[in-house]
mmCIF file of C-alpha atoms in Angstrom:
data_model
loop_
_atom_site.group_PDB
_atom_site.id
_atom_site.type_symbol
_atom_site.label_atom_id
_atom_site.label_comp_id
_atom_site.label_asym_id
_atom_site.label_seq_id
_atom_site.Cartn_x
_atom_site.Cartn_y
_atom_site.Cartn_z
ATOM 1 C CA MET A 542 26.010 113.137 -105.357
ATOM 2 C CA ALA A 543 26.453 114.787 -101.949
ATOM 3 C CA GLN A 544 24.966 111.688 -100.326
ATOM 4 C CA ALA A 545 27.536 109.546 -102.077
ATOM 5 C CA ARG A 546 30.333 111.818 -100.907
ATOM 6 C CA GLY A 547 29.027 111.579 -97.344
ATOM 7 C CA LYS A 548 29.147 107.849 -97.509
ATOM 8 C CA ALA A 549 32.646 107.881 -98.992
ATOM 9 C CA ARG A 550 33.897 110.059 -96.129
ATOM 10 C CA ALA A 551 32.426 107.931 -93.322
ATOM 11 C CA PRO A 552 35.137 105.929 -91.523
ATOM 12 C CA ARG A 553 35.153 102.265 -92.330
ATOM 13 C CA LYS A 554 34.209 100.071 -89.443
ATOM 14 C CA GLU A 555 35.984 96.873 -88.768
ATOM 15 C CA PRO A 556 33.714 93.916 -89.513
ATOM 16 C CA VAL A 557 32.124 92.494 -86.339
ATOM 17 C CA LEU A 558 33.655 88.997 -86.925
ATOM 18 C CA GLY A 559 37.074 90.555 -87.441
ATOM 19 C CA GLU A 560 36.816 92.607 -84.321
ATOM 20 C CA ARG A 561 35.741 89.685 -82.220
ATOM 21 C CA PHE A 562 38.540 87.535 -83.504
ATOM 22 C CA SER A 563 41.142 90.245 -82.772
ATOM 23 C CA VAL A 564 39.800 90.459 -79.189
ATOM 24 C CA PHE A 565 40.024 86.697 -78.870
ATOM 25 C CA ALA A 566 43.600 86.729 -80.207
ATOM 26 C CA GLU A 567 44.533 89.592 -77.843
ATOM 27 C CA SER A 568 43.088 87.577 -74.892
ATOM 28 C CA LEU A 569 45.287 84.579 -75.795
ATOM 29 C CA LEU A 570 48.359 86.873 -75.862
ATOM 30 C CA THR A 571 47.249 88.330 -72.581
ATOM 31 C CA GLY A 572 47.109 84.834 -71.090
ATOM 32 C CA VAL A 573 50.804 84.494 -71.865
ATOM 33 C CA TRP A 574 51.494 87.776 -70.082
ATOM 34 C CA ILE A 575 49.383 86.701 -67.073
ATOM 35 C CA ALA A 576 51.241 83.380 -66.915
ATOM 36 C CA VAL A 577 54.632 85.049 -66.935
ATOM 37 C CA ALA A 578 53.546 87.543 -64.248
ATOM 38 C CA CYS A 579 52.221 84.647 -62.100
ATOM 39 C CA LEU A 580 55.721 83.162 -61.748
ATOM 40 C CA GLY A 581 56.102 85.059 -58.504
ATOM 41 C CA ILE A 582 53.762 82.492 -56.861
ATOM 42 C CA VAL A 583 51.791 85.133 -54.841
ATOM 43 C CA THR A 584 51.474 87.547 -57.797
ATOM 44 C CA TYR A 585 48.529 85.809 -59.528
ATOM 45 C CA PRO A 586 45.828 88.305 -58.373
ATOM 46 C CA ALA A 587 47.870 91.266 -59.615
ATOM 47 C CA ALA A 588 48.644 89.468 -62.909
ATOM 48 C CA PHE A 589 44.983 88.694 -63.491
ATOM 49 C CA ALA A 590 43.989 92.240 -62.624
ATOM 50 C CA ALA A 591 46.537 93.724 -65.020
ATOM 51 C CA GLY A 592 45.416 91.337 -67.764
ATOM 52 C CA ALA A 593 41.763 92.148 -67.195
ATOM 53 C CA ARG A 594 42.555 95.894 -67.321
ATOM 54 C CA HIS A 595 44.479 95.421 -70.574
ATOM 55 C CA LEU A 596 41.436 93.618 -72.118
ATOM 56 C CA ARG A 597 39.103 96.372 -70.896
ATOM 57 C CA ARG A 598 41.310 98.855 -72.705
ATOM 58 C CA ARG A 599 41.219 96.695 -75.830
ATOM 59 C CA THR A 600 37.459 96.365 -75.825
ATOM 60 C CA THR A 601 37.031 100.135 -75.458
ATOM 61 C CA HIS A 602 39.544 100.760 -78.218
ATOM 62 C CA THR A 603 42.002 102.510 -75.889
ATOM 63 C CA ALA A 604 45.663 102.240 -76.746
ATOM 64 C CA GLY A 605 47.723 99.962 -74.531
ATOM 65 C CA GLY A 606 50.201 97.159 -74.797
ATOM 66 C CA LEU A 607 52.849 95.291 -72.809
ATOM 67 C CA ARG A 608 54.236 98.505 -71.281
ATOM 68 C CA GLU A 609 50.818 99.417 -69.865
ATOM 69 C CA PHE A 610 50.248 95.838 -68.657
ATOM 70 C CA ALA A 611 53.643 95.978 -66.811
ATOM 71 C CA ALA A 612 52.737 99.308 -65.184
ATOM 72 C CA ASP A 613 49.350 97.906 -64.079
ATOM 73 C CA PHE A 614 50.972 94.800 -62.761
ATOM 74 C CA ARG A 615 53.429 96.849 -60.694
ATOM 75 C CA ALA A 616 50.611 98.881 -59.231
ATOM 76 C CA ALA A 617 48.422 95.869 -58.509
ATOM 77 C CA VAL A 618 51.152 93.783 -56.860
ATOM 78 C CA ARG A 619 51.821 96.425 -54.160
ATOM 79 C CA ARG A 620 48.929 95.004 -52.141
ATOM 80 C CA GLY A 621 47.798 92.240 -54.363
ATOM 81 C CA TRP A 622 50.587 89.886 -53.152
ATOM 82 C CA LEU A 623 48.787 89.758 -49.776
ATOM 83 C CA VAL A 624 45.656 88.516 -51.588
ATOM 84 C CA GLY A 625 47.775 85.920 -53.351
ATOM 85 C CA LEU A 626 49.214 84.791 -50.032
ATOM 86 C CA ALA A 627 45.743 84.519 -48.500
ATOM 87 C CA GLY A 628 44.693 82.444 -51.501
ATOM 88 C CA TRP A 629 47.512 79.974 -51.000
ATOM 89 C CA ALA A 630 46.580 79.800 -47.262
ATOM 90 C CA ALA A 631 43.000 78.986 -48.253
ATOM 91 C CA VAL A 632 44.267 76.198 -50.642
ATOM 92 C CA ALA A 633 46.425 74.756 -47.835
ATOM 93 C CA ALA A 634 43.345 74.705 -45.467
ATOM 94 C CA VAL A 635 41.169 72.976 -48.042
ATOM 95 C CA TRP A 636 43.953 70.416 -48.687
ATOM 96 C CA VAL A 637 43.970 69.666 -44.915
ATOM 97 C CA ASP A 638 40.137 69.252 -45.061
ATOM 98 C CA VAL A 639 40.383 66.870 -48.004
ATOM 99 C CA GLN A 640 42.981 64.808 -46.286
ATOM 100 C CA ALA A 641 40.760 64.617 -43.184
ATOM 101 C CA ALA A 642 37.907 63.459 -45.374
ATOM 102 C CA ARG A 643 40.096 60.759 -46.958
ATOM 103 C CA ALA A 644 41.350 59.602 -43.518
ATOM 104 C CA GLY A 645 37.788 58.719 -42.548
ATOM 105 C CA LEU A 646 37.458 61.213 -39.671
ATOM 106 C CA PRO A 647 33.841 61.743 -38.541
ATOM 107 C CA GLY A 648 32.304 64.629 -40.611
ATOM 108 C CA GLY A 649 35.332 64.632 -42.821
ATOM 109 C CA PRO A 650 33.535 64.299 -46.213
ATOM 110 C CA LEU A 651 31.139 67.145 -45.333
ATOM 111 C CA VAL A 652 33.940 69.408 -44.137
ATOM 112 C CA GLY A 653 35.933 68.593 -47.264
ATOM 113 C CA ALA A 654 33.035 69.291 -49.577
ATOM 114 C CA VAL A 655 32.174 72.608 -47.887
ATOM 115 C CA GLY A 656 35.876 73.647 -47.971
ATOM 116 C CA LEU A 657 36.125 72.889 -51.647
ATOM 117 C CA LEU A 658 32.930 74.824 -52.472
ATOM 118 C CA ALA A 659 34.247 77.760 -50.372
ATOM 119 C CA LEU A 660 37.577 77.632 -52.237
ATOM 120 C CA ILE A 661 35.780 77.747 -55.690
ATOM 121 C CA ALA A 662 33.612 80.653 -54.459
ATOM 122 C CA ALA A 663 36.685 82.512 -53.237
ATOM 123 C CA ALA A 664 38.396 81.983 -56.571
ATOM 124 C CA VAL A 665 35.384 83.374 -58.442
ATOM 125 C CA ALA A 666 35.192 86.333 -56.138
ATOM 126 C CA GLY A 667 38.908 86.952 -56.650
ATOM 127 C CA MET A 668 38.528 86.876 -60.423
ATOM 128 C CA ARG A 669 35.548 89.260 -60.291
ATOM 129 C CA ALA A 670 37.517 91.619 -58.037
ATOM 130 C CA ALA A 671 40.544 91.514 -60.332
ATOM 131 C CA ALA A 672 38.355 92.171 -63.385
ATOM 132 C CA THR A 673 37.234 95.517 -61.922
ATOM 133 C CA TRP A 674 40.532 96.593 -60.405
ATOM 134 C CA THR A 675 41.994 100.002 -61.292
ATOM 135 C CA PRO A 676 45.176 101.557 -59.866
ATOM 136 C CA GLY A 677 44.740 102.934 -56.340
ATOM 137 C CA GLU A 678 41.718 100.800 -55.458
ATOM 138 C CA SER A 679 41.662 98.810 -52.249
ATOM 139 C CA TRP A 680 41.795 95.085 -52.704
ATOM 140 C CA ARG A 681 39.747 94.646 -49.536
ATOM 141 C CA ALA A 682 36.896 96.756 -50.865
ATOM 142 C CA LEU A 683 37.109 95.090 -54.279
ATOM 143 C CA LEU A 684 36.919 91.618 -52.796
ATOM 144 C CA GLY A 685 33.973 92.533 -50.441
ATOM 145 C CA ALA A 686 31.972 93.888 -53.402
ATOM 146 C CA ALA A 687 33.021 90.927 -55.628
ATOM 147 C CA GLY A 688 31.883 88.480 -52.918
ATOM 148 C CA ARG A 689 28.406 89.993 -52.933
ATOM 149 C CA ARG A 690 28.283 89.903 -56.765
ATOM 150 C CA THR A 691 29.390 86.288 -56.693
ATOM 151 C CA VAL A 692 26.232 85.410 -54.654
ATOM 152 C CA VAL A 693 23.661 87.707 -56.342
ATOM 153 C CA ASP A 694 24.840 86.929 -59.904
ATOM 154 C CA PRO A 695 25.018 83.144 -59.970
ATOM 155 C CA ALA A 696 24.893 82.926 -63.749
ATOM 156 C CA GLY A 697 28.050 85.029 -64.112
ATOM 157 C CA SER A 698 29.727 83.110 -61.325
ATOM 158 C CA PHE A 699 28.953 79.715 -62.940
ATOM 159 C CA LEU A 700 30.436 81.055 -66.167
ATOM 160 C CA LEU A 701 33.728 81.815 -64.357
ATOM 161 C CA VAL A 702 33.653 78.355 -62.698
ATOM 162 C CA GLY A 703 33.355 76.931 -66.194
ATOM 163 C CA GLY A 704 36.382 79.019 -67.195
ATOM 164 C CA LEU A 705 38.387 77.631 -64.349
ATOM 165 C CA ALA A 706 37.309 74.083 -65.353
ATOM 166 C CA VAL A 707 38.530 74.807 -68.959
ATOM 167 C CA VAL A 708 41.932 75.939 -67.635
ATOM 168 C CA ALA A 709 42.219 72.914 -65.417
ATOM 169 C CA CYS A 710 41.319 70.472 -68.258
ATOM 170 C CA SER A 711 43.616 72.278 -70.703
ATOM 171 C CA GLY A 712 46.460 72.068 -68.209
ATOM 172 C CA TRP A 713 45.795 68.313 -67.651
ATOM 173 C CA LEU A 714 45.436 67.346 -71.279
ATOM 174 C CA VAL A 715 47.804 69.757 -73.041
ATOM 175 C CA PRO A 716 49.773 71.745 -70.416
ATOM 176 C CA PRO A 717 51.013 74.540 -72.750
ATOM 177 C CA LEU A 718 47.389 75.255 -73.768
ATOM 178 C CA ALA A 719 46.504 76.356 -70.227
ATOM 179 C CA VAL A 720 48.739 79.400 -70.594
ATOM 180 C CA PRO A 721 46.804 81.307 -73.350
ATOM 181 C CA VAL A 722 43.471 80.066 -71.953
ATOM 182 C CA LEU A 723 44.163 82.199 -68.881
ATOM 183 C CA GLY A 724 43.597 85.257 -71.068
ATOM 184 C CA ALA A 725 40.234 83.852 -72.301
ATOM 185 C CA VAL A 726 39.263 83.445 -68.621
ATOM 186 C CA ALA A 727 40.286 87.045 -67.911
ATOM 187 C CA ALA A 728 38.164 88.192 -70.909
ATOM 188 C CA ALA A 729 35.232 86.157 -69.529
ATOM 189 C CA ALA A 730 35.613 87.796 -66.118
ATOM 190 C CA VAL A 731 35.600 91.255 -67.809
ATOM 191 C CA ALA A 732 32.461 90.292 -69.789
ATOM 192 C CA VAL A 733 30.755 88.983 -66.698
ATOM 193 C CA GLU A 734 31.364 92.204 -64.841
ATOM 194 C CA GLU A 735 30.243 94.355 -67.806
ATOM 195 C CA ARG A 736 27.076 92.219 -68.040
ATOM 196 C CA TYR A 737 26.373 92.729 -64.330
ATOM 197 C CA ARG A 738 26.934 96.442 -64.579
ATOM 198 C CA HIS A 739 24.520 96.906 -67.397
ATOM 199 C CA ARG A 740 21.696 94.679 -66.261
#
């Protein structure tokens, strides 16, 4: 009888499938928030960092919503806009390399390929840095550590490259679908960093 009462008093856990689906749905909503916060052109690192922090709160069952996302975004954008500006400068440099390759300049194809690979590696490092961001942390230190993790954890890095490919394909085939998929990529970045931390 006492055993039956003990079982009755135990809190009911949410089914695993239900919990996973709610995290997936939350990540799609977070993708919309990230996309809106990216409208500032150079604010994409801060938007991704705020989205990843929101998803970390969600997976640890800590309360938080749009208000907390906005507060994190404001904190991340203070220095994060410089990272966004550097990212656009890197894109411009790679575009010049690709144009040189297409013009038939000697060594152009090699320079273009190296530049494209470097840009992808930088994007992965940026996502990994944003996935671990917390208010008050230095973006420079985060990016340095994330660059090392990008090299020493190739499996996680390839997973994020796949996420970028999904966003690109979604945007090409069904442009509105790319918006919520951003949240799924943020969730993947959080998962990759958690996996690296616990291995």
